[in-house]
Short mmCIF file of C-alpha atoms in Angstrom, two decimals:
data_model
loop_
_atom_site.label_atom_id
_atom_site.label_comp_id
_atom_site.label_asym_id
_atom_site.label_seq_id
_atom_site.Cartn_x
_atom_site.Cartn_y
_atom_site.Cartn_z
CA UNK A 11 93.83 95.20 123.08
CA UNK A 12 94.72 91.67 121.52
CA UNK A 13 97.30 91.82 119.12
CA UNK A 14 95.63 89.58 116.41
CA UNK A 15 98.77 90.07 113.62
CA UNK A 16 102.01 91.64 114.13
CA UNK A 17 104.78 91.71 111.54
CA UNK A 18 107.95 93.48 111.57
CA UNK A 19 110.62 93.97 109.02
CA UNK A 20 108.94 91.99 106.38
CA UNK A 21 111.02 91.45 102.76
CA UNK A 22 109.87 89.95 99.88
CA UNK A 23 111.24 89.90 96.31
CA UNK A 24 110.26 88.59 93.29
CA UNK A 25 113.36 87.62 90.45
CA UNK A 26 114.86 91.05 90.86
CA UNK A 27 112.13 93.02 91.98
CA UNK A 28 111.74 94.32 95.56
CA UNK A 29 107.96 93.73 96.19
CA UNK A 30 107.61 94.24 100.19
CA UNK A 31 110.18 96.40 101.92
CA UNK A 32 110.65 96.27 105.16
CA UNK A 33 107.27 96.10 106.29
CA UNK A 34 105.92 96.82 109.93
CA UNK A 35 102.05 96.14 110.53
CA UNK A 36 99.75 95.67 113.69
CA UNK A 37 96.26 94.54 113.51
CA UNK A 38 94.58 94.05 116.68
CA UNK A 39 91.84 91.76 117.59
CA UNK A 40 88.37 93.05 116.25
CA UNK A 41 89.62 95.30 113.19
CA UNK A 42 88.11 94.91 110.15
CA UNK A 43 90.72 96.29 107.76
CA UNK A 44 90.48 97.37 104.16
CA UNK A 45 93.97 96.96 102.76
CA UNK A 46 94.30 99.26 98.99
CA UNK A 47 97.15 99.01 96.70
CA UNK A 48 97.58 99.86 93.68
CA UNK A 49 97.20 97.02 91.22
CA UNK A 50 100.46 94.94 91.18
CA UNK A 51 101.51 96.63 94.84
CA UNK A 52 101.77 93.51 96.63
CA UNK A 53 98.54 92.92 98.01
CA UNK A 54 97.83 89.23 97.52
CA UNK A 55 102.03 88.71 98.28
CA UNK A 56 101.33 90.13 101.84
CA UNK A 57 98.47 88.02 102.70
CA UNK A 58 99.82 84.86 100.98
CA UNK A 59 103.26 85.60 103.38
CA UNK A 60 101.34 86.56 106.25
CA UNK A 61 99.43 82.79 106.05
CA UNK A 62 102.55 81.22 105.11
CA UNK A 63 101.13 80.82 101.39
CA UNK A 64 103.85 81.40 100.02
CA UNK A 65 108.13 82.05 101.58
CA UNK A 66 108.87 85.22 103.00
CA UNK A 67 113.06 86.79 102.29
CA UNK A 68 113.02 87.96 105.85
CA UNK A 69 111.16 89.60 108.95
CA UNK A 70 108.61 88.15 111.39
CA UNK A 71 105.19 87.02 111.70
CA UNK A 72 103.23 86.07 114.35
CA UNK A 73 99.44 85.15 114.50
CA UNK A 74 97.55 84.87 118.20
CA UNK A 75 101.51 85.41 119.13
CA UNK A 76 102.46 82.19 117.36
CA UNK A 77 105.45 82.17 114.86
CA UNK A 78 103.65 81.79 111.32
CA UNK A 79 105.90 79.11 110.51
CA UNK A 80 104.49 77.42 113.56
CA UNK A 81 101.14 77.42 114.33
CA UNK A 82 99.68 75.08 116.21
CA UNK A 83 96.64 72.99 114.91
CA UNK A 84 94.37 74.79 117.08
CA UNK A 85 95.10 78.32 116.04
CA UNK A 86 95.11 76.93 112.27
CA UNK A 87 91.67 76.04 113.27
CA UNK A 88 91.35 79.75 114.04
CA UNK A 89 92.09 81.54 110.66
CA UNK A 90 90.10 81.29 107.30
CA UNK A 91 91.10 82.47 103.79
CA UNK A 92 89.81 83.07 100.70
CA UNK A 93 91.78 83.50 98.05
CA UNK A 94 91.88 85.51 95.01
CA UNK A 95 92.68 82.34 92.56
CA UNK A 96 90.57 79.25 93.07
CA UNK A 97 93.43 77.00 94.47
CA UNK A 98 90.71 74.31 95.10
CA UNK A 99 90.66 71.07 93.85
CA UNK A 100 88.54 71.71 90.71
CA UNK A 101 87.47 67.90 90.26
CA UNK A 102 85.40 67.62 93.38
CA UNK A 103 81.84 68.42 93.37
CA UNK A 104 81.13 70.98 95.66
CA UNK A 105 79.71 68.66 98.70
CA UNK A 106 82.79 66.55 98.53
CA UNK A 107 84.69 69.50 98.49
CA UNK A 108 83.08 70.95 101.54
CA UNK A 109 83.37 67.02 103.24
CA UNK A 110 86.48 67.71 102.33
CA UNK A 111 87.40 70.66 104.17
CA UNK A 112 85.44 69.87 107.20
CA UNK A 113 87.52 67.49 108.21
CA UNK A 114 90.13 69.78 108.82
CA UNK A 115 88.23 71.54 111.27
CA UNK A 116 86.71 71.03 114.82
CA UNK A 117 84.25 73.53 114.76
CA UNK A 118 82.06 73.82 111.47
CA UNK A 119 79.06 74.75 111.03
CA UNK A 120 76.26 72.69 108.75
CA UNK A 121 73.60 75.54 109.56
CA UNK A 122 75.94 78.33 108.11
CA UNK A 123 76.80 76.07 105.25
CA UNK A 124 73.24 75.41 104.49
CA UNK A 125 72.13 78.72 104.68
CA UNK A 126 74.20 80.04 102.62
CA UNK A 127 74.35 77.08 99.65
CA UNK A 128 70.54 78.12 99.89
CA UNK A 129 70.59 81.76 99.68
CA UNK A 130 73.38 81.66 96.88
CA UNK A 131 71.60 79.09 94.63
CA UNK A 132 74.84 76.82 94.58
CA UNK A 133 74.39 73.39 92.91
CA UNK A 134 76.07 70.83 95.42
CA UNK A 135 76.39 68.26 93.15
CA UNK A 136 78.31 70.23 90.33
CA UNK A 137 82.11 70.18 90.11
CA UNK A 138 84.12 73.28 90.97
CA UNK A 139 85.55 73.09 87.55
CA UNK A 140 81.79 73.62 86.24
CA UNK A 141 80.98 76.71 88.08
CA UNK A 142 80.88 80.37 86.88
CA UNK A 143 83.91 82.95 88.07
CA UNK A 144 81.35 84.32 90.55
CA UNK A 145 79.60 80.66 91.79
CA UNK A 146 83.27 79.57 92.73
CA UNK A 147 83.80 82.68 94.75
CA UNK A 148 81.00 82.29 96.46
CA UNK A 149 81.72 78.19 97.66
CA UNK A 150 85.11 79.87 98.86
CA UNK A 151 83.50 82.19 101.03
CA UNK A 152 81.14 79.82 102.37
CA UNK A 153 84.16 77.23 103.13
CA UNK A 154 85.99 80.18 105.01
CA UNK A 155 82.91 80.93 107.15
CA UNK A 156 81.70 77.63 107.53
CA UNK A 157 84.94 77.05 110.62
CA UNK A 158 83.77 80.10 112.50
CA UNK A 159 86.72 81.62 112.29
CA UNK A 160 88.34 84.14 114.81
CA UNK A 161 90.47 85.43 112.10
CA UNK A 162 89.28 85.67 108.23
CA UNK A 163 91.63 87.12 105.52
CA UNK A 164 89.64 87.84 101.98
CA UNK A 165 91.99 88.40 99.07
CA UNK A 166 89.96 90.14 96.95
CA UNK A 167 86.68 88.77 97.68
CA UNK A 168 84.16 90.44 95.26
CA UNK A 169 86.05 90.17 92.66
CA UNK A 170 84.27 87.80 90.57
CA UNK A 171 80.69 89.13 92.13
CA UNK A 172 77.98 91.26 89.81
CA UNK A 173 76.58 94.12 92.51
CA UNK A 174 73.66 91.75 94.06
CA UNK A 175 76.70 89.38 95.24
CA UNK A 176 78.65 91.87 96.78
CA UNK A 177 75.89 92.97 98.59
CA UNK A 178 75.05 90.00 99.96
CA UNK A 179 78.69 89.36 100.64
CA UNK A 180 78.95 92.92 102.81
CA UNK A 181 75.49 91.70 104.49
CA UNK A 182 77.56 88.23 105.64
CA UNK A 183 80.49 90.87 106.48
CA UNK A 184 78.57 92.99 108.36
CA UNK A 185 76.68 89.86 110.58
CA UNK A 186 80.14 88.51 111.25
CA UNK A 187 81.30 91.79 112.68
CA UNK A 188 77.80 92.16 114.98
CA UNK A 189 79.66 88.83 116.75
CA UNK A 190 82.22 89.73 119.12
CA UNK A 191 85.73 90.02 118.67
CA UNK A 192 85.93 88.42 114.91
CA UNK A 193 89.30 90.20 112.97
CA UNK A 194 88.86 90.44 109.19
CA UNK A 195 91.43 91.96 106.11
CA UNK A 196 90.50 92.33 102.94
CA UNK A 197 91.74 93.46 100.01
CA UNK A 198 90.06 95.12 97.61
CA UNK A 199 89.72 98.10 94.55
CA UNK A 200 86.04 99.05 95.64
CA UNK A 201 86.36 102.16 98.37
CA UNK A 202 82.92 102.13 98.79
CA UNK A 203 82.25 98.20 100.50
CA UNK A 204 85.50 99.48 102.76
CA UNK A 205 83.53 102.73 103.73
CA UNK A 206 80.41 100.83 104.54
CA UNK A 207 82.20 97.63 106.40
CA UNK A 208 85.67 98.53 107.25
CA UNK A 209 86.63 100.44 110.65
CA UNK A 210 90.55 100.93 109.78
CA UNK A 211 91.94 101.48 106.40
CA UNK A 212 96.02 100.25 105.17
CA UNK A 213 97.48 101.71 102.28
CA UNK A 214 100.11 99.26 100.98
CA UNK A 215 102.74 100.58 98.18
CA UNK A 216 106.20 101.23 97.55
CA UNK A 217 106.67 97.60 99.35
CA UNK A 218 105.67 99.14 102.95
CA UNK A 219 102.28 100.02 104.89
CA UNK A 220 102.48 103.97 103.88
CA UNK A 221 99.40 104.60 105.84
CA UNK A 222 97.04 102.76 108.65
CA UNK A 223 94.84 104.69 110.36
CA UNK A 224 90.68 104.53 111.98
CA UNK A 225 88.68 105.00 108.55
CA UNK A 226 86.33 108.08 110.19
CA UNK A 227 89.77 109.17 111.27
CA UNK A 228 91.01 109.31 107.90
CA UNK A 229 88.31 111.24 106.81
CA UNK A 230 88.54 113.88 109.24
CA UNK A 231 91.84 114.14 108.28
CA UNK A 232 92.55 114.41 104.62
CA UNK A 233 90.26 117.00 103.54
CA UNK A 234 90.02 119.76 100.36
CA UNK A 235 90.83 122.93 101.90
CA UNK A 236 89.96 126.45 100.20
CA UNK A 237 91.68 129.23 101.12
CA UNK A 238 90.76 132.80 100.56
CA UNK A 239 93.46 135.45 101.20
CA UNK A 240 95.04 138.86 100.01
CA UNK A 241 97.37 137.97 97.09
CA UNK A 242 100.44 139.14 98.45
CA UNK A 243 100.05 137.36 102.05
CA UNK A 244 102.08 133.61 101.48
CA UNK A 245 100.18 130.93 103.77
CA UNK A 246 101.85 128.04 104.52
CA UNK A 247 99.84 125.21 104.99
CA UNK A 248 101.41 122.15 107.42
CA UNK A 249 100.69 118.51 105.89
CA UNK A 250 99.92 119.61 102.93
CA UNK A 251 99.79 116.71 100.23
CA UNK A 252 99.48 119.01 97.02
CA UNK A 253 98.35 122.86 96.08
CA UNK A 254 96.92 125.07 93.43
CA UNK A 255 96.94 129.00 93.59
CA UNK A 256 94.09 130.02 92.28
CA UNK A 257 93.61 134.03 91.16
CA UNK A 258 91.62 134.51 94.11
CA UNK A 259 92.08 131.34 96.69
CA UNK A 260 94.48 128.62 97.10
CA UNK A 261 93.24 125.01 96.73
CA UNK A 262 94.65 122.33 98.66
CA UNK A 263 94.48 118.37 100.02
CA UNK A 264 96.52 118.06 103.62
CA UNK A 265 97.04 114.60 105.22
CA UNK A 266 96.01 116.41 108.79
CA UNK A 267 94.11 118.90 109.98
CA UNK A 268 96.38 120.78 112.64
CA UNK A 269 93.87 122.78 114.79
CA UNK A 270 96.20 124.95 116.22
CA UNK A 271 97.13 126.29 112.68
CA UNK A 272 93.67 126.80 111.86
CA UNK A 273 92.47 128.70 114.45
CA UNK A 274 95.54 130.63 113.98
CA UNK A 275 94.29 131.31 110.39
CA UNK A 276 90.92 132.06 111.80
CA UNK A 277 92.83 134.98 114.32
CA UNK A 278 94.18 136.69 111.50
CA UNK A 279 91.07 136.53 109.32
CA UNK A 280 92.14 133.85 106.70
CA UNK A 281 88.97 132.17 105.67
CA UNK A 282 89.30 128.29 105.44
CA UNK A 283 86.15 126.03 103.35
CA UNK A 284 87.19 122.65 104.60
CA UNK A 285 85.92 119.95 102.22
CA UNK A 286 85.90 116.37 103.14
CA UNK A 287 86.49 113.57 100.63
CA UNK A 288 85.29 110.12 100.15
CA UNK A 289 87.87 107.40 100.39
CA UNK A 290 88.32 106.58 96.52
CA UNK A 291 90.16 110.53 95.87
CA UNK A 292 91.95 110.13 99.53
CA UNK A 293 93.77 106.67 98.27
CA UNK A 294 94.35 108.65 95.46
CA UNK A 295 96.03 111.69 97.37
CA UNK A 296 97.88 110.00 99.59
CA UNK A 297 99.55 107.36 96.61
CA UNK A 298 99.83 110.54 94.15
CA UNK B 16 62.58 100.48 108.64
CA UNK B 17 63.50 102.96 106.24
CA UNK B 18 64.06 105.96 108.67
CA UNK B 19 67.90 106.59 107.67
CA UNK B 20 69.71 106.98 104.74
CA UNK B 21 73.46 107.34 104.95
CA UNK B 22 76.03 107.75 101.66
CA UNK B 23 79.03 105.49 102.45
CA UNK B 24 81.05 106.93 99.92
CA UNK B 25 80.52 110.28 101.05
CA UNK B 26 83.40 112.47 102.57
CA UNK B 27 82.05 112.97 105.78
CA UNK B 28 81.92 109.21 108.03
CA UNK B 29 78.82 107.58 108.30
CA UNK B 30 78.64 107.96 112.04
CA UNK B 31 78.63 111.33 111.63
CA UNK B 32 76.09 111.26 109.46
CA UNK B 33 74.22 109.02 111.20
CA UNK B 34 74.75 111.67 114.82
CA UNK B 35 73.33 114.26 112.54
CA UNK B 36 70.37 113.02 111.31
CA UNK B 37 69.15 111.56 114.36
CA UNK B 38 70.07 114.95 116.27
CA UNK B 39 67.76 116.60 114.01
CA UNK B 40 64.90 114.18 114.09
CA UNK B 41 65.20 114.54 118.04
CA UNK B 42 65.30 118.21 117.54
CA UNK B 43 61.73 118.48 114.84
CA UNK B 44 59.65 116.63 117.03
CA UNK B 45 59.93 113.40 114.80
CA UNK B 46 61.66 111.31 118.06
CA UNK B 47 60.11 112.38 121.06
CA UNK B 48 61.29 111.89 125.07
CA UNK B 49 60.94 108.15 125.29
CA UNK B 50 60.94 106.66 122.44
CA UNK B 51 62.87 103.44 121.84
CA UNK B 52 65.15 103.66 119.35
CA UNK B 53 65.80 100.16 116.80
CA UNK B 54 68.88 98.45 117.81
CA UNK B 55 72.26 98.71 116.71
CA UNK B 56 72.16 95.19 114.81
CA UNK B 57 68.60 96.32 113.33
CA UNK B 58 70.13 99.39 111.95
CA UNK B 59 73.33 97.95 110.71
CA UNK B 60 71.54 95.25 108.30
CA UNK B 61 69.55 97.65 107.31
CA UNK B 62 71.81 100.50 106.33
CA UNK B 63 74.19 97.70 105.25
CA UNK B 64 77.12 99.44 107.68
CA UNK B 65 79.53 98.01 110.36
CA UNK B 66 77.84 97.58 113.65
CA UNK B 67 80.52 100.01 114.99
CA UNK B 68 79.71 102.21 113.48
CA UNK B 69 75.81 102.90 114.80
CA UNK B 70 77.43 101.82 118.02
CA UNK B 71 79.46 105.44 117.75
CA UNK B 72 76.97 107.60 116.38
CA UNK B 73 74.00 105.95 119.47
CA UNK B 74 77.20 106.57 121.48
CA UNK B 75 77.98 110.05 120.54
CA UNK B 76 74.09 111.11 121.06
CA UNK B 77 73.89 109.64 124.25
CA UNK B 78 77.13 111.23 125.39
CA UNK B 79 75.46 114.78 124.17
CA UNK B 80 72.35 113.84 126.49
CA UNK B 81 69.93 113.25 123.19
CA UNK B 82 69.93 109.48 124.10
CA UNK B 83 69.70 107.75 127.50
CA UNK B 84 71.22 103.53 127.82
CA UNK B 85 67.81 101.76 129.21
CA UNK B 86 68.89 98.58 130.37
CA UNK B 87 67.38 95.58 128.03
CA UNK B 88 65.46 97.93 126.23
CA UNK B 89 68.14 99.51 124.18
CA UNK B 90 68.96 103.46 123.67
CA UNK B 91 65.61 105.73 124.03
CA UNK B 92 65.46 109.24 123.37
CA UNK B 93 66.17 111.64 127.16
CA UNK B 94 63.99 114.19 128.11
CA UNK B 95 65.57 117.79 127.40
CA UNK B 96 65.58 120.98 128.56
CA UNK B 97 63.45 123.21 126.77
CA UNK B 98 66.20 126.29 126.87
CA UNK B 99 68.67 123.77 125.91
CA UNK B 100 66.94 121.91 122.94
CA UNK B 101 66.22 125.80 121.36
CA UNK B 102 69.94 126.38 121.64
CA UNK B 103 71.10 123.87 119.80
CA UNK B 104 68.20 124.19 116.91
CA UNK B 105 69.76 127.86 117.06
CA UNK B 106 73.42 125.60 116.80
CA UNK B 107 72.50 123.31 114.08
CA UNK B 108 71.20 125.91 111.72
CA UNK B 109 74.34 128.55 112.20
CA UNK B 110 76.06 125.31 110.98
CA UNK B 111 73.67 125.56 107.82
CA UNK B 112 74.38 129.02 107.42
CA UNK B 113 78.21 129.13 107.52
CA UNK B 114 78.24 126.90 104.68
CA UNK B 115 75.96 128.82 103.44
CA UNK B 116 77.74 131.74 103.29
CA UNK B 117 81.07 130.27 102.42
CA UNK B 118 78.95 128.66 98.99
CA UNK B 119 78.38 132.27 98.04
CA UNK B 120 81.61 133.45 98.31
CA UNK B 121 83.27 130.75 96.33
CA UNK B 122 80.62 132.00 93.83
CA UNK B 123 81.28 135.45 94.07
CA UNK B 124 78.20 136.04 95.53
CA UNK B 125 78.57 139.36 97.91
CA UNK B 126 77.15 139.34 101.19
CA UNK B 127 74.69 142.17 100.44
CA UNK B 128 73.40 139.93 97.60
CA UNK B 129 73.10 136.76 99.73
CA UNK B 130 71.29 138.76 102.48
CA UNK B 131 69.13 140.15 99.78
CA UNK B 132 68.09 136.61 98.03
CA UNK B 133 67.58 135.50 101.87
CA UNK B 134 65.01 138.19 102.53
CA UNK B 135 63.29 137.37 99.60
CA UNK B 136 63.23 133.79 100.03
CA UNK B 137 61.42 133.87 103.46
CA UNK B 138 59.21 136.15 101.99
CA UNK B 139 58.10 133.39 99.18
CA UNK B 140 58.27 130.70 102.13
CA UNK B 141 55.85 132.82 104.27
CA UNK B 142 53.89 133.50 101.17
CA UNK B 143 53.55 129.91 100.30
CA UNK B 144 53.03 128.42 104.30
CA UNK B 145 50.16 131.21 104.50
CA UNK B 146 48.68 129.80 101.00
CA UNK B 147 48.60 126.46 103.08
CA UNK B 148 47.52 127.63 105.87
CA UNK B 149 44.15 128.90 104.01
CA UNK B 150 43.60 125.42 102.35
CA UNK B 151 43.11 123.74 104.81
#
């Protein structure tokens, strides 16, 4: 397994404020990982660090085990981006712009370009500065896949999209992953594009990566339990996240499902509904 | 293709879902010894899903002997014993009926009362495939 990303012991602070702690995270080559956050969490600060966007207080990155301060042209050649912001020049039409961009690259391609300018109904010859919030998100997609990039980071990519866009961005998502070996992150508030696309979900907040874990893992794992029991027995439940005693059952959400405990429970006739949840209520959970 | 639906947003992971559904169109006759199933690249655009993800669920199938790897012709559906295909209708459907039963009793619903409303269901179903029957 390729280690695409590794950081350790990453700090960043803004004026006084503390926004990434000490921050350890792994991504290895072929993940596609949904990264959620709570809005102001530190989401785009991570990926603007991690590409060297923006400084760093401390802690190390490396990318295709190159120092991010460092990379050489060729693994430059490796990563694309899309922001969250439209850092582009917004003077350029959008042909110049991609002209533009090319040039920066040795492998581009027209094809991908084209079929996607054509598909999305972008006019080449307006200037960025003239196209709608969802139009500009779109050329920025387009000029991160156009490089055929082994490594794509997506800040927030459907931001600016109505539902058809998104779509259509998840179908280009999902064609990219059907090719070998491509790593994507992306950011995002909508669970359900991360349950369709995603195969590993991070949970960024109090300035650290509080949870990464397989997404069908996750699943399996923080479930709704219901347990019915005589009121005087006391159950203890391991990994439990929060609980509710109910007259005649207690409700709970645990971050694992220990087997061992529950056939235990099973042995001494405790009777245990186990309800799974989708991943909108688990973020929720596990950043209660 | 419109042969599976999966909820993404759903609590229990699409592969699973996926496993499930094609288990039990293996096990009703609607897949039968082999047939070629679509591809994982066909099913992923169409179900709008990671790849991976019909990769583990073809995966899981053909590691529980409902799916055999043909070489360049993709994943068909195996040939299965006949003793062994009736167990595991007999397995899929006490799954159906544990959650069943643990439904009613969040409701309240006693056991005699369940087995009661059972009864008279497959009375009304027998009822109703007979009324069929004589239509035709």
């Amino acid at each position: 397994m390729t280690v695409v990303i590794k950081i350790e012991a990453l700090n960043k602070a803004y004026k006084n404020h503390q926004v990434l702690n000490n921050l350890h995270w792994e991504i290895n080559q072929g993940d596609i990982v949904g990264l959620l956050g709570k809005n102001g969490a530190g989401k785009s600060t991570l990926l603007k660090g991690l590409l060297n966007l923006c400084d760093i207080d401390g802690g190390t990155i490396t990318l295709f085990g190159e120092d991010h301060l460092n990379l050489s042209a060729q693994t430059k050649g490796l990563i694309g981006y899309v922001p969250q912001e439209n850092d582009e020049i917004s003077w350029l039409s959008v042909s110049d712009l991609i002209k533009f961009r090319k040039q920066f690259y040795t492998t581009w391609c027209d094809e991908k370009v084209h079929q996607l300018v054509k598909r999305w109904n972008i006019d080449l010859t307006k200037k960025i500065a003239e196209l709608s919030p969802g139009q500009v998100q779109r050329v920025l997609i387009i000029l991160a896949l156009a490089s055929k990039p082994a490594l794509i980071i997506f800040d927030e990519p459907a931001a600016a999209l109505d539902p058809e866009g998104r779509r259509d961005f998840l179908k280009e998502i999902i064609a990219l992953a059907s090719e070998e070996h491509i790593t994507i992150i992306f950011s995002t508030h909508i669970t359900s594009d991360l349950e369709r696309v995603a195969n590993k979900v991070a949970i960024l907040e109090q300035g650290h990566i509080c949870y990464f874990d397989d997404l069908d893992t996750t699943k399996e794992n923080v479930v709704q339990l219901v347990i019915s029991h005589k009121i005087d027995e006391k159950i203890t439940v391991p990994y439990v996240l929060r609980s509710k005693q109910h007259p005649k059952y207690l409700q709970c959400v645990v971050s694992q499902l220990d087997p061992n405990w529950l056939s235990t429970m099973k042995n001494q006739g405790v009777e245990i509904h186990v309800t799974p949840m989708g991943l909108e209520d688990i973020f929720l959970e596990l950043t209660a | 293709m419109d042969q599976f639906t999966i909820s993404p947003s759903s609590g229990v992971p699409i592969y699973k879902q996926l496993f499930s559904q094609i288990e039990r169109m293996i096990l009703n006759g609607y897949f039968v010894p082999d047939d070629i199933l679509p591809s994982v690249r066909q099913v992923a655009a169409d179900l709008e899903v990671n790849p991976m993800t019909v990769s583990k669920a073809y995966g899981l199938l053909e590691e529980r002997g409902y799916l055999t790897r043909l070489r360049g012709k993709g994943m068909i559906v195996a040939k299965r014993d006949d003793e062994v295909s009736a167990r595991e209708k007999l397995t899929t459907l006490s799954r159906t009926i544990e959650n069943l039963i643990a439904d009613a009793h969040l409701m309240g619903v006693s056991q005699q009362q369940l087995l009661t409303l059972f009864k008279q269901q497959i009375t009304a179903s027998s009822r109703e495939i007979a009324n069929n029957d004589n239509k035709e």
